[in-house]
Short mmCIF file of C-alpha atoms and ligand atoms in Angstrom, two decimals:
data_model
loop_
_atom_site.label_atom_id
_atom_site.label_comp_id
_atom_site.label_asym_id
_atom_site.label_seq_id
_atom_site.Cartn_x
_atom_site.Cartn_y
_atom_site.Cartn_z
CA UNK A 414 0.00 0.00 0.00
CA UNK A 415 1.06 3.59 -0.97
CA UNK A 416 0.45 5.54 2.29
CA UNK A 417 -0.63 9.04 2.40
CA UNK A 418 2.07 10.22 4.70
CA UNK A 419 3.72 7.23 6.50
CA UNK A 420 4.74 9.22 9.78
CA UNK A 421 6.41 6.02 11.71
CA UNK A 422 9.14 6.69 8.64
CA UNK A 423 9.28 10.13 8.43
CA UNK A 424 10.06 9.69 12.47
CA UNK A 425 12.71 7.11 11.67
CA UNK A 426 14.69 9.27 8.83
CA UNK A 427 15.94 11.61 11.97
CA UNK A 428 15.48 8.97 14.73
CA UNK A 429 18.79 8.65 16.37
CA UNK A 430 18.72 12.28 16.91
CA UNK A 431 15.07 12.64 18.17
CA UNK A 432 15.55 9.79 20.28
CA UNK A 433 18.70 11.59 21.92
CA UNK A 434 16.87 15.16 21.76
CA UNK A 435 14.11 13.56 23.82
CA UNK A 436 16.32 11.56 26.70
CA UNK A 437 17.95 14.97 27.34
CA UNK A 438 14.71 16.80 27.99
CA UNK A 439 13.02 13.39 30.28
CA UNK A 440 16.90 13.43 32.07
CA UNK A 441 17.22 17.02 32.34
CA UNK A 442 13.64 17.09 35.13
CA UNK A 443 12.64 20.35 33.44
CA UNK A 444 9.58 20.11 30.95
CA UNK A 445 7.99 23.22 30.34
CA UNK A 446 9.23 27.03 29.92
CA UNK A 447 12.95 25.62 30.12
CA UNK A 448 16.00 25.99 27.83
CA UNK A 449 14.49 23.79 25.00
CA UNK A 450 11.41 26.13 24.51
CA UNK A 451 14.41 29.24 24.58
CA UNK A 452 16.37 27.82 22.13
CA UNK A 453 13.54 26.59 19.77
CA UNK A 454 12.39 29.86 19.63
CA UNK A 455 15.49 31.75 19.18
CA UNK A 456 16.52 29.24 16.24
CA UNK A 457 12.71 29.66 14.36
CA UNK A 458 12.50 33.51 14.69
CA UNK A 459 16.23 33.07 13.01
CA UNK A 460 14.75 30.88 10.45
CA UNK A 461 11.91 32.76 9.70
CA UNK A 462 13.44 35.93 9.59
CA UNK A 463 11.29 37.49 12.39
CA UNK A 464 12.44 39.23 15.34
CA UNK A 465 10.64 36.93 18.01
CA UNK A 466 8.83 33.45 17.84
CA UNK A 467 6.74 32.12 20.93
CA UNK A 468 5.66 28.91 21.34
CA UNK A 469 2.41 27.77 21.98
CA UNK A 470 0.43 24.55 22.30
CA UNK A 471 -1.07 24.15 18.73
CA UNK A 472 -1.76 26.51 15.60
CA UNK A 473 -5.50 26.90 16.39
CA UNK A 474 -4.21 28.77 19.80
CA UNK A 475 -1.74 30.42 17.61
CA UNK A 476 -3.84 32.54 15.68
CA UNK A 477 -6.28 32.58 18.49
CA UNK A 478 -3.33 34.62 20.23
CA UNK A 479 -2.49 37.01 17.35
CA UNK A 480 -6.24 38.07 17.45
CA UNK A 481 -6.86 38.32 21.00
CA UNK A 482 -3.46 40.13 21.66
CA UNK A 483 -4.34 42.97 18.71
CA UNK A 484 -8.09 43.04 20.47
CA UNK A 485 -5.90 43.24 24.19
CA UNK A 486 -3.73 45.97 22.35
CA UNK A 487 -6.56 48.05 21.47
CA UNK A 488 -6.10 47.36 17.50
CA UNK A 489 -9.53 45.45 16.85
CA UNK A 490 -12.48 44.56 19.07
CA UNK A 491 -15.42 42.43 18.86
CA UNK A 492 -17.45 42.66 16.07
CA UNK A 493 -14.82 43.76 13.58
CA UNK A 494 -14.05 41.94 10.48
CA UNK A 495 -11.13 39.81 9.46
CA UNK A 496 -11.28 38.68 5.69
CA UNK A 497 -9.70 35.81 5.00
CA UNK A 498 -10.19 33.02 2.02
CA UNK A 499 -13.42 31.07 1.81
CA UNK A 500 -11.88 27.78 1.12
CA UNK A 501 -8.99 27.33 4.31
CA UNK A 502 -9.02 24.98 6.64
CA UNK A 503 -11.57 25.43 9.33
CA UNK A 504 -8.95 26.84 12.51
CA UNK A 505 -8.50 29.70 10.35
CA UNK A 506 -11.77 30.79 10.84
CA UNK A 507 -11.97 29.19 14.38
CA UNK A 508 -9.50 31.71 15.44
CA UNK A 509 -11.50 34.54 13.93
CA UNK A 510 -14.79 33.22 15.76
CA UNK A 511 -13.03 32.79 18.91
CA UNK A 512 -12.68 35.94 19.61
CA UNK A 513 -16.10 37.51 18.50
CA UNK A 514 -14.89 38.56 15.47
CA UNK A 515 -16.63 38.06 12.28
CA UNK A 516 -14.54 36.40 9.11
CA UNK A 517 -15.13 37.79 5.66
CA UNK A 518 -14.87 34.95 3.07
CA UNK A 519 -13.20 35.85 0.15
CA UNK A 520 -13.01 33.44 -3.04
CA UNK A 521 -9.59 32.09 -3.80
CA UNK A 522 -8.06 32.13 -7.62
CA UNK A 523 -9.12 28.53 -9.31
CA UNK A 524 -5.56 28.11 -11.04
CA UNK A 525 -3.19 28.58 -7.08
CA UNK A 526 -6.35 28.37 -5.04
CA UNK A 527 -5.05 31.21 -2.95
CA UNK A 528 -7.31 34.20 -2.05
CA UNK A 529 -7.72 36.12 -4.93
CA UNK A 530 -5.81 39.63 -4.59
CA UNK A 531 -8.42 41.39 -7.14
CA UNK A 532 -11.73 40.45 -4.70
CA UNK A 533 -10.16 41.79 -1.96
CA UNK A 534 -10.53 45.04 -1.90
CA UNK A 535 -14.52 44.71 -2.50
CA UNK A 536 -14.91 42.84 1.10
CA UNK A 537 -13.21 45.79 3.00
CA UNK A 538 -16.05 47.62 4.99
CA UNK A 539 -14.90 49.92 7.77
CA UNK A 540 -15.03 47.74 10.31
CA UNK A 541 -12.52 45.51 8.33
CA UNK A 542 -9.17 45.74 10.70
CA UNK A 543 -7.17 42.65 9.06
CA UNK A 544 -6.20 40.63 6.14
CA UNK A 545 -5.52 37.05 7.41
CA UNK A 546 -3.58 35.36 4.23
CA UNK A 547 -3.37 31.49 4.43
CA UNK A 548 -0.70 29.61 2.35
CA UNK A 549 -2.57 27.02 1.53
CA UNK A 550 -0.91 23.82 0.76
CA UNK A 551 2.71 25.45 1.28
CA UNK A 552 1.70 27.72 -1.58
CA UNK A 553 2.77 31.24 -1.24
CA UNK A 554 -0.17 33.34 -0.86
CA UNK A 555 1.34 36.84 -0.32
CA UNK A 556 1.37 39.03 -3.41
CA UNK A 557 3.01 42.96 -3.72
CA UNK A 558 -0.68 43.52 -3.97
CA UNK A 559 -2.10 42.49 -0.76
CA UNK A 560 0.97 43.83 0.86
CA UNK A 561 0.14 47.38 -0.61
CA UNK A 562 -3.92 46.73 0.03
CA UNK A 563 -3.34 46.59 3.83
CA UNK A 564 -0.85 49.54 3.47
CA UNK A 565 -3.49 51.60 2.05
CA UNK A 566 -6.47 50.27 4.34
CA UNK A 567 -4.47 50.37 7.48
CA UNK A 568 -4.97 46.44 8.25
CA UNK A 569 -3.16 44.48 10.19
CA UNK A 570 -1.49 41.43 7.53
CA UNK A 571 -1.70 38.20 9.43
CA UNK A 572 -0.30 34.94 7.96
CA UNK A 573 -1.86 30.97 8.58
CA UNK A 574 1.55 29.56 8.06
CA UNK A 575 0.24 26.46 9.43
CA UNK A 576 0.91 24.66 6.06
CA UNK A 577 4.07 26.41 4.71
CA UNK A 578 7.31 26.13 6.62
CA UNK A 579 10.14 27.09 4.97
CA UNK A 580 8.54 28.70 1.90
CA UNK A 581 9.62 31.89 0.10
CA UNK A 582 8.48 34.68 -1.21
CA UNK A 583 11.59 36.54 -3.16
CA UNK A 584 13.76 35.16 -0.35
CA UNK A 585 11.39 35.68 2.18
CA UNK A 586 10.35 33.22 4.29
CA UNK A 587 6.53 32.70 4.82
CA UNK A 588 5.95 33.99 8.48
CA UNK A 589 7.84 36.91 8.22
CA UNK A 590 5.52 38.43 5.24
CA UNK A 591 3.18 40.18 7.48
CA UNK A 592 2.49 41.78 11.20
CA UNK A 593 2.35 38.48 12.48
CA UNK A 594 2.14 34.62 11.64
CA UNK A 595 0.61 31.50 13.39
CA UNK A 596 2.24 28.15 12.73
CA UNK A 597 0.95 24.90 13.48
CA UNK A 598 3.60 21.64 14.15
CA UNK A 599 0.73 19.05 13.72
CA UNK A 600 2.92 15.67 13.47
CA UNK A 601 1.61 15.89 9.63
CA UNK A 602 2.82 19.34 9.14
CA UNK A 603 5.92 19.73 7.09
CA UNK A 604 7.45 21.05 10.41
CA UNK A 605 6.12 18.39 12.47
CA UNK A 606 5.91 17.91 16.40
CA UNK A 607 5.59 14.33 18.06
CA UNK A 608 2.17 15.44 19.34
CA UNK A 609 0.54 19.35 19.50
CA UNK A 610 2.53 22.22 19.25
CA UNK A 611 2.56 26.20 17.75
CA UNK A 612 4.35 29.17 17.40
CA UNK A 613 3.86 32.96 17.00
CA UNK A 614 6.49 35.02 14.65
CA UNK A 615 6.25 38.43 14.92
CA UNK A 616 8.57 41.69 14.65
CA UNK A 617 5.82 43.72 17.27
CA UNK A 618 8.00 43.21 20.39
CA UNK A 619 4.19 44.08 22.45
CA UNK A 620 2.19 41.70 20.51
CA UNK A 621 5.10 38.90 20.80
CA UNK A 622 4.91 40.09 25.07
CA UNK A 623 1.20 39.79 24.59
CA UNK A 624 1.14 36.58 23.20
CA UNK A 625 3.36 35.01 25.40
CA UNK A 626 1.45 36.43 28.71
CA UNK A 627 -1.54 35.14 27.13
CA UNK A 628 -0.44 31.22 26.75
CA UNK A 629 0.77 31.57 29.95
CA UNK A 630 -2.56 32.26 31.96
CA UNK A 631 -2.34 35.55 31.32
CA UNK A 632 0.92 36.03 33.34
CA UNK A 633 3.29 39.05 32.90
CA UNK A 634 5.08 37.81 35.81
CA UNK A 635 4.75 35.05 38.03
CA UNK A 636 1.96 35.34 40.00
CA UNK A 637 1.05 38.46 38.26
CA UNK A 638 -2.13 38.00 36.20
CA UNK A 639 -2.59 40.98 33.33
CA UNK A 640 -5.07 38.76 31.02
CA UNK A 641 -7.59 36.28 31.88
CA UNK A 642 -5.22 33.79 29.31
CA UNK A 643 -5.42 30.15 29.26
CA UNK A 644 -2.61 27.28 29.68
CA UNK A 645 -1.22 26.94 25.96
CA UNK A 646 2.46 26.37 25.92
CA UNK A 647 4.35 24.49 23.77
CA UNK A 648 6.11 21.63 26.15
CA UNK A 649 9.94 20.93 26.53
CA UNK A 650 9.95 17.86 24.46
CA UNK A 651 8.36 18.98 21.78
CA UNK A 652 10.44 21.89 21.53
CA UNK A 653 13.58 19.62 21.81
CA UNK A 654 11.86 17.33 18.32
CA UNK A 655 10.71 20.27 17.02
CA UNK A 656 14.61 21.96 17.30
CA UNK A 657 16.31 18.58 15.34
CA UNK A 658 13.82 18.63 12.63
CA UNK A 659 13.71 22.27 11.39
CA UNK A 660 17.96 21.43 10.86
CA UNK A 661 16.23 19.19 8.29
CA UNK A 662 13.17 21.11 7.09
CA UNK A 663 15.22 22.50 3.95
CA UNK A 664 16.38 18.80 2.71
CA UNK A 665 12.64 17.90 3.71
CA UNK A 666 11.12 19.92 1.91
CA UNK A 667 13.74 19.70 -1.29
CA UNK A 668 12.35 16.43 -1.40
CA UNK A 669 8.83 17.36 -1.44
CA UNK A 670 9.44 19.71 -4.50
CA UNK A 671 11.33 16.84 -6.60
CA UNK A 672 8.81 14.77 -5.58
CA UNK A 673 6.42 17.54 -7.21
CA UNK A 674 8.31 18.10 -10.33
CA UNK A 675 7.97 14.12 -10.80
CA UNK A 676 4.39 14.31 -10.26
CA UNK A 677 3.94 17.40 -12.99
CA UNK A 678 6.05 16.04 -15.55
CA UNK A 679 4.61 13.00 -15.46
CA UNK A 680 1.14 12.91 -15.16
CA UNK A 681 -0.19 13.68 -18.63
CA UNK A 682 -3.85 11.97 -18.26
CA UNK A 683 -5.96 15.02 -20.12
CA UNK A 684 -8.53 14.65 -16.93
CA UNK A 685 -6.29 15.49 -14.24
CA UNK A 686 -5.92 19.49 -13.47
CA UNK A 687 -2.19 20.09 -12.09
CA UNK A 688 -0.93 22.79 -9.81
CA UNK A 689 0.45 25.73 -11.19
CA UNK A 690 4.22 26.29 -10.03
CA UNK A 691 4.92 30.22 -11.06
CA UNK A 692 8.30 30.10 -8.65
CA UNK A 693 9.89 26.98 -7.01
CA UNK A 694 10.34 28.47 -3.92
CA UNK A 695 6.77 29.61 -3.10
CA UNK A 696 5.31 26.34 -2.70
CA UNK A 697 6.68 23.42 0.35
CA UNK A 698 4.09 21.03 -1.31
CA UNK A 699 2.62 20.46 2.31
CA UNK A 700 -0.04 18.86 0.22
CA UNK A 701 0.32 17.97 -3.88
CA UNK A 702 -3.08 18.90 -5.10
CA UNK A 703 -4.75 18.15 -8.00
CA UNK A 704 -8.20 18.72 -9.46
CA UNK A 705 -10.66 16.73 -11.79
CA UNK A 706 -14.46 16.48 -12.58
CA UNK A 707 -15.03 12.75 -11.04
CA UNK A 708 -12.88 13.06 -8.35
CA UNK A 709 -14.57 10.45 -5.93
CA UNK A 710 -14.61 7.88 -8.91
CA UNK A 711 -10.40 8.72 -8.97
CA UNK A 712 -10.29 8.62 -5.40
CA UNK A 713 -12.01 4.83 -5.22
CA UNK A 714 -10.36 3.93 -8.51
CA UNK A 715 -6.49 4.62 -6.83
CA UNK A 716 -7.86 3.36 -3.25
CA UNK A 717 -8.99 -0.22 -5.42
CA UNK A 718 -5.05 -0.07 -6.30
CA UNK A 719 -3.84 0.43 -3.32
CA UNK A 720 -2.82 3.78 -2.76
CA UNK A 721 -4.04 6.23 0.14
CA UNK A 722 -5.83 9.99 -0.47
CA UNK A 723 -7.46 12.32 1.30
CA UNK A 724 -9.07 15.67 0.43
CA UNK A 725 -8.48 19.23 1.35
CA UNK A 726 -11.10 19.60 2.13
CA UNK A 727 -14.61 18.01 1.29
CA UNK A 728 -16.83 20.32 2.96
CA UNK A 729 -16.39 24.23 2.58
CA UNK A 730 -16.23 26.49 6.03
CA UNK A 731 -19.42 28.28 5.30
CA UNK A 732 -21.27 25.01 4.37
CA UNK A 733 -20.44 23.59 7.92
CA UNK A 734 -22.69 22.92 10.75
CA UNK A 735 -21.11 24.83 13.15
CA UNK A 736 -21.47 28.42 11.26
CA UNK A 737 -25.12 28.78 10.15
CA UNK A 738 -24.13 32.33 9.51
CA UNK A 739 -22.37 31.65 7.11
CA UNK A 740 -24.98 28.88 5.07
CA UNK A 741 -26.49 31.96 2.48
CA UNK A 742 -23.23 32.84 1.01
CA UNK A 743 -22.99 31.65 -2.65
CA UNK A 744 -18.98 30.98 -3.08
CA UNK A 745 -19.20 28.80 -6.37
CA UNK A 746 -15.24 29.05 -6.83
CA UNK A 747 -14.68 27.24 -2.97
CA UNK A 748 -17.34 24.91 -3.59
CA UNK A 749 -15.69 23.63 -7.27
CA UNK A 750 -12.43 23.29 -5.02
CA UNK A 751 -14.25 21.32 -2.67
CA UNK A 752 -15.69 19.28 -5.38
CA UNK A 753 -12.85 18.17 -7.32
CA UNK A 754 -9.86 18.58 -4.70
CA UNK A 755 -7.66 15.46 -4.63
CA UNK A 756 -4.52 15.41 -2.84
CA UNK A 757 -2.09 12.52 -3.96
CA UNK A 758 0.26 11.18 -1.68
CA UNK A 759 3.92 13.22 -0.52
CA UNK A 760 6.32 13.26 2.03
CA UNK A 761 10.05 13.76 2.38
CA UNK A 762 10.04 9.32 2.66
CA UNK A 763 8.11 8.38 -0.31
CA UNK A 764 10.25 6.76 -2.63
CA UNK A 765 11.12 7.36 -6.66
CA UNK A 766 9.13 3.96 -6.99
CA UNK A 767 6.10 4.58 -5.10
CA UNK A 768 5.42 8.52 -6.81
CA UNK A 769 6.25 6.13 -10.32
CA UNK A 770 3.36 4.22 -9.58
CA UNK A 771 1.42 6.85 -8.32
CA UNK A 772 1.96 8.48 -12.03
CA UNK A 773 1.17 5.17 -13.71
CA UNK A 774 -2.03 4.39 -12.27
CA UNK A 775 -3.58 7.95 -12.93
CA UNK A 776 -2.45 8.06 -16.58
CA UNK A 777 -4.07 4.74 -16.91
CA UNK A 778 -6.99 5.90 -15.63
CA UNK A 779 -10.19 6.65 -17.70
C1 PLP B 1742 -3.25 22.59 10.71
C2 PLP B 1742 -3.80 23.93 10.44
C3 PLP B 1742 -4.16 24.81 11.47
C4 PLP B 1742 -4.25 24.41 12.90
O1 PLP B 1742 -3.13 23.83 13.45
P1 PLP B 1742 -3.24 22.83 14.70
O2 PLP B 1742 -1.84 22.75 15.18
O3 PLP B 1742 -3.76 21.54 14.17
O4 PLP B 1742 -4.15 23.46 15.70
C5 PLP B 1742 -4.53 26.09 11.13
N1 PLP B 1742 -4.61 26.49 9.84
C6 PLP B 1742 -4.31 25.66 8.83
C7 PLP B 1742 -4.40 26.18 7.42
C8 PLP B 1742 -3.91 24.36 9.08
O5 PLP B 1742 -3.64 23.54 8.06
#
């Protein structure tokens, strides 16, 4: 069988030094808010290109944090609205509910499936106070364009680089783009934790403060309660893993792009829709996605053959249960996405031989 994203192996590739990264934080007796957590976050902000990075216990909290530290700060409040792209993964809009804000869907472009710079500017109301920008499927989704559109509006630029570590936009990482940037190291993320974990990049030294008071209870100081926060902090081990695989997150994700190129040259079955890939360094491949018309039939047809996908994502945000606010809005690009998404299986472990067969099976498809 041709997994999805075999994890156990993806573990294994950098084993001896996870397994060593780990017995130094269980030996050491220290487990949260320690050395490991310090120098995580010094080496990501480095990475990233920001001036701080704080950990926190997932990506959801992340961007939770970003919001409720710019509503703290006085920037936004309740009832404001955040527009962000109708067809992201649900936390993005979680975040934006969270904290009594209301999200703005905007339709992404069909051919990158990023929100599409020229509706923007025709969801901005005056109670619009951000932009939040989601790279969806470790595709850059920053243009000059949206850059200058907050300029002009005065909006904060937030980032959902939950799916995008290590991508660039004209040597810029992804994360550093904006005012601020949640990550997310869900084990399947291309920056992947053994379990939960998330981080904030920012260069606002108050929101980065902010942030970090608020995964920590609300504490300025200890015993010193500014915020009513919440307990959301990224632990020592994870932030040990975490450390030993972004030394590998460029080779990682290398492999992800060849893997890519393999996957674009060779499928040439006239029903298949391929990415687009404008620049080589704007897209991780967190997920390879492609796009056709009987995309459940495909889905059964390589599952029959033996080879695991899933799709981002089969229900739309504003068609979900939990936002019946959201149920009237007519967002016919999201919903063809949401129709015809396929996402074929990649990882920095998947063999020559197993994308080859991957590439076989579709082309013989009909
Ligand atoms: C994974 C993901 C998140 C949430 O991250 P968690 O760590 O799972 O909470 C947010 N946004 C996007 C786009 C994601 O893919």
């Amino acid at each position: 069988m041709i997994k999805f994203l075999d994890l156990e192996k993806v573990t294994a590739s950098h084993g001896d030094e996870i397994r060593e990264a780990v017995s130094r934080v269980v030996n050491s007796g220290w487990y949260l808010q320690g050395k490991e957590n310090e120098k995580f976050e010094k080496d990501y902000a480095d990475y990233i290109g920001t001036s701080y990075a704080v950990g926190c216990a997932n990506g959801l909290d992340a961007l939770i944090w970003i919001l409720r530290a710019y509503v703290e700060m006085g920037v936004m409040k309740p009832g404001d609205e955040v527009i962000v792209p109708a067809n992201t993964y649900i936390a993005t809009i979680l975040a934006i509910t969270e904290n009594g804000l209301v999200p703005v869907l905007v339709e992404p472009d069909i051919a990158t499936y990023q929100i599409d710079p020229a509706r923007i500017e025709a969801a901005i109301t005056p109670r619009t106070r951000a932009i939040m920008i989601v790279h969806l499927y470790g595709q850059c989704a920053y243009t000059d364009e949206i850059g200058c559109i907050c300029k002009e509006h005065g909006l904060k630029l937030i980032e959902d680089n939950a799916q995008a570590h290590g991508c660039l936009f004209n040597g810029r990482r992804t994360g550093s783009l904006g005012d601020a940037a949640g990550h997310s190291f869900y084990p399947g993320k291309n920056l992947g934790a053994l379990g939960d974990g998330g981080a904030v990049t920012t260069d606002d030294e108050e929101l980065a403060r902010t942030v970090r008071a608020l995964a920590n209870y609300g504490s300025t100081r200890k015993y010193v309660f500014k915020y009513v926060g919440r307990n959301s902090r990224l632990d020592e081990i994870q932030a040990a893993v975490l450390g030993v695989k972004l030394r590998h997150l460029d080779a990682d994700n290398a492999r992800r792009k060849q893997i890519a190129r393999m996957y674009v040259d060779g499928i040439t079955n006239p029903a298949i829709i391929l990415p687009q890939i404008p620049d080589a360094d704007a897209h991780v491949f967190h997920i390879f996605p492609i796009r056709t018309e009987r995309r459940d039939e495909l889905q059964k047809y390589l599952a029959d053959n033996g080879v695991q996908t899933i799709i981002h994502y089969p229900i739309p945000p504003h068609r979900q249960e939990c936002y019946p606010q959201l149920h009237h809005l007519s967002l016919p690009v999201s919903e063809q996405i949401h129709a015809q998404e396929l996402s074929l299986p990649i990882s920095p472990v998947m063999p020559d031989a197993e994308v080859a067969a991957v590439i076989r099976l579709i082309n013989q498809w009909k």
